[in-house]
Structure formats: C-alpha cells, structure tokens
C-alpha cells in the first residue's frame, strides 16, 4: 500500500470494503470532544485537497491543521487530522473506482467471472499475478534453429506444443496465450484514461498480492477496478514483451539473410577481374569518342562477339543473383518462423497514423489469419491481386519477390512485409496498441520541454 500513499490515493489496510464516509465517526473515535460541524468542514475541505497528486495522509493532515489555523476553525489534533485525511482519501478513491466501473460497462462482467471461485478462466488470474519475465532471445533463436533442423530431416514438430527442452519458446507461447485471453475480456481502451499511472500501478500491485477470496469480499467498484488494473498493467507489459520478441527475431533473420546474400555469385564465363577491366576500357572509349558510332568507338576495344558474351554474362549474373535471393529468403523464413510470427501477429494489435505505412498495414492484414485473406492462397499472388510492393518490398529484393510474369511469391513477400514492419515499429510509424515502449508515440507538440531548451 505504500505505493498508493506516495501518490495520495489509498485505501485503508485495516478496512476491507466500501470505505464509506460516516458522519460523526471521528467524534466517536476520540476522547477529545469534536463538533460534528467541524468534522464536516474538515472533510469538505479535504475532499478537494485529496484530488491533488502527491498528497498522502501525512501531507493532508499537515495541510488540514494549517488550513484550520488560518481560517479560525477548530484545529484538530494530529491523530484526528490523520484520521480525517484517511477518510477523505478513502472517499476519493471510492469515487475513482465508481468512475472506472462506469467506464468498464459490459466488460465488468468478465472481470467478475475472472474472480469467481470456479471460473473457467481462473488460470488467467493466477498467471497474471507474477511479474512478466523477459525472454532470452538468443536462447529462443537456438531453440527455433533446433526445430528447423528437425524439419529439415523430415521429423514431425509441433511448434504450438513446445517440448520440455524448449524453455523460452514455451515461455513466449504462454505470454501469447495470456495476451489473447486478456484481449477477449474486452476492456475499453480508455478505462483508466486521466488517472495517474502510479495509482493504476498501485491498484494492480494490490490485486496481484491479494487472494481471490479477498478480492471477492470487496465491494463491486473496488474489485472490478483492482482486477481491471491488474489486467491493464499486465496487458501493456506483455504487449511490450511480445513487441520486443517480434522486433528482435526479425532483426536476427534479416541479418542472416543479408549475410548469406553477401556472398557474391560469379558463376559466369568472364572472370571478375577481366570483366571489370573490359568495362573500364569500354567506358573510357565511349567518353573519349562521344560522337562516334558504337562500331567505330567500341568495337576496336571489344569485338561484337565479346560484347555479346559480356551481355550474356550480365544476364546470367542477374538471374543467378535473383535465384540466390529467392532461395535465401525462403530458407531464412522457414516454416517454424512462419508459425511463430503468425501467432505473434494474431495476438498483437497494430495501429498507424502514418500514411506512408498504410501499404505495410494492408499487407500485414493479409498475413493475420485466413479470415482477412483476400488475395491468392497458392504459392503466388497473381498480378490482379494488386499486392502492394512500393514501401513494402525493399528495392534490392524486388526481383526475388516478383517473377518474370509479374507474380508475387508468397513466402518471400511475407518475409519482406515483416522486415518493413520491423523498421516501422522501431520508428513508431507503426505502433502496438496498448503497449508502452512499443505503443503510440506522443505528439511532439505535446512533449514537455527539456530543461534548458529554447522557448
């Protein structure tokens, strides 16, 4: 409860339910006589003061004593001031919980079910109690590589099951399952809007530390607020965790693809050094004799047959490079990565206010579940499907994605979509809805100025 008192909003640790403000309770609690009218005046003044962030019980008690001395009102004793401040904070918190309950609307029902003694989703509440653990991406990549090796040998693998030795894969799949269950609760996005994040975190910590029967014993505004705060905080934490895993894994496989593509393909008749010397001579001849015909300027340097051979070599190099890129893209974006990325994409919700990212968002929607598929379902997307290429497929990979007939190869295209998604997530052109680190970036106009910044 210390976290709640630090921000000035708390509930009594000794009182479990409701926290009603009862007239005359302070009068009956002390031997020193206190007029009921004075108590009402104290609580009326504290009602407005308790809304200020940073005012805990001790600060409010001191402020109340100072106020009474200045206004000529009966000055409470220190213990009386603390009791009055505690009561005002309890009343104020109850008002906040009632506001959250109103915002929850129909979503309060699933939260009640979550706390029920024999809830069908009771496992979720227990899973939400511990803090979200980070994922070791290097170990996760090694586990995925082991699965790739089994798939290459033709052995059966079930990514969704996750074997006992796949510790980090099972941990990631568990977080995906939790986030999917949280999204099914249907909590409104603005349920805690305008409330101090420290208060929501304090509510979440209280729910995580309480037993289900203790939460059920609270009044409805309190129990749904605490349960909702726990779900909201964990939803943001898991969203950021999965966002980190998504970006990290995409960085790994992109680096692998670029490393494999870095090996030059030189399976042509002219050696590289000889070809470079010949091209240099042709360029020099063209520059020195710009007005001459090709036959007069270039044929003395390289005959017609040699130029035809050079042309065939260039075409062969381009074809070999395209084939290699296509092979590398298919090999890097293996079946196990496809399954895992599909699970990640289906569990997360993406948003964007950047018009340049709309082609990526459209392509992303095609990858998230069969219910959104509107293009071809085979190996290729046909030209009539109009799969967006610009701002989605990097120019250096375009030849490997689109064949000579204008068809778009599905696997290579999906890989390029994910790579573009990673780049835009890192710049927040695309963001994760409900996330903090990977959530929507605030409007720069609204950012607070840094110390020393120019006005």
PDB file of C-alpha atoms in Angstrom, residues 284-293 296-297:
ATOM      1  CA  UNK A 284      36.811   5.233 -71.500  1.00  0.00           C
ATOM      2  CA  UNK A 285      36.250   4.718 -75.214  1.00  0.00           C
ATOM      3  CA  UNK A 286      32.676   5.996 -75.004  1.00  0.00           C
ATOM      4  CA  UNK A 287      33.776   9.101 -73.079  1.00  0.00           C
ATOM      5  CA  UNK A 288      36.692   9.863 -75.417  1.00  0.00           C
ATOM      6  CA  UNK A 289      34.641   9.387 -78.622  1.00  0.00           C
ATOM      7  CA  UNK A 290      31.124  10.549 -77.750  1.00  0.00           C
ATOM      8  CA  UNK A 291      30.205  11.448 -81.340  1.00  0.00           C
ATOM      9  CA  UNK A 292      31.397   8.208 -82.928  1.00  0.00           C
ATOM     10  CA  UNK A 293      29.174   5.235 -83.670  1.00  0.00           C
ATOM     11  CA  UNK A 296      33.708   2.899 -84.573  1.00  0.00           C
ATOM     12  CA  UNK A 297      34.216   3.695 -80.866  1.00  0.00           C
TER      13      UNK A 297
END
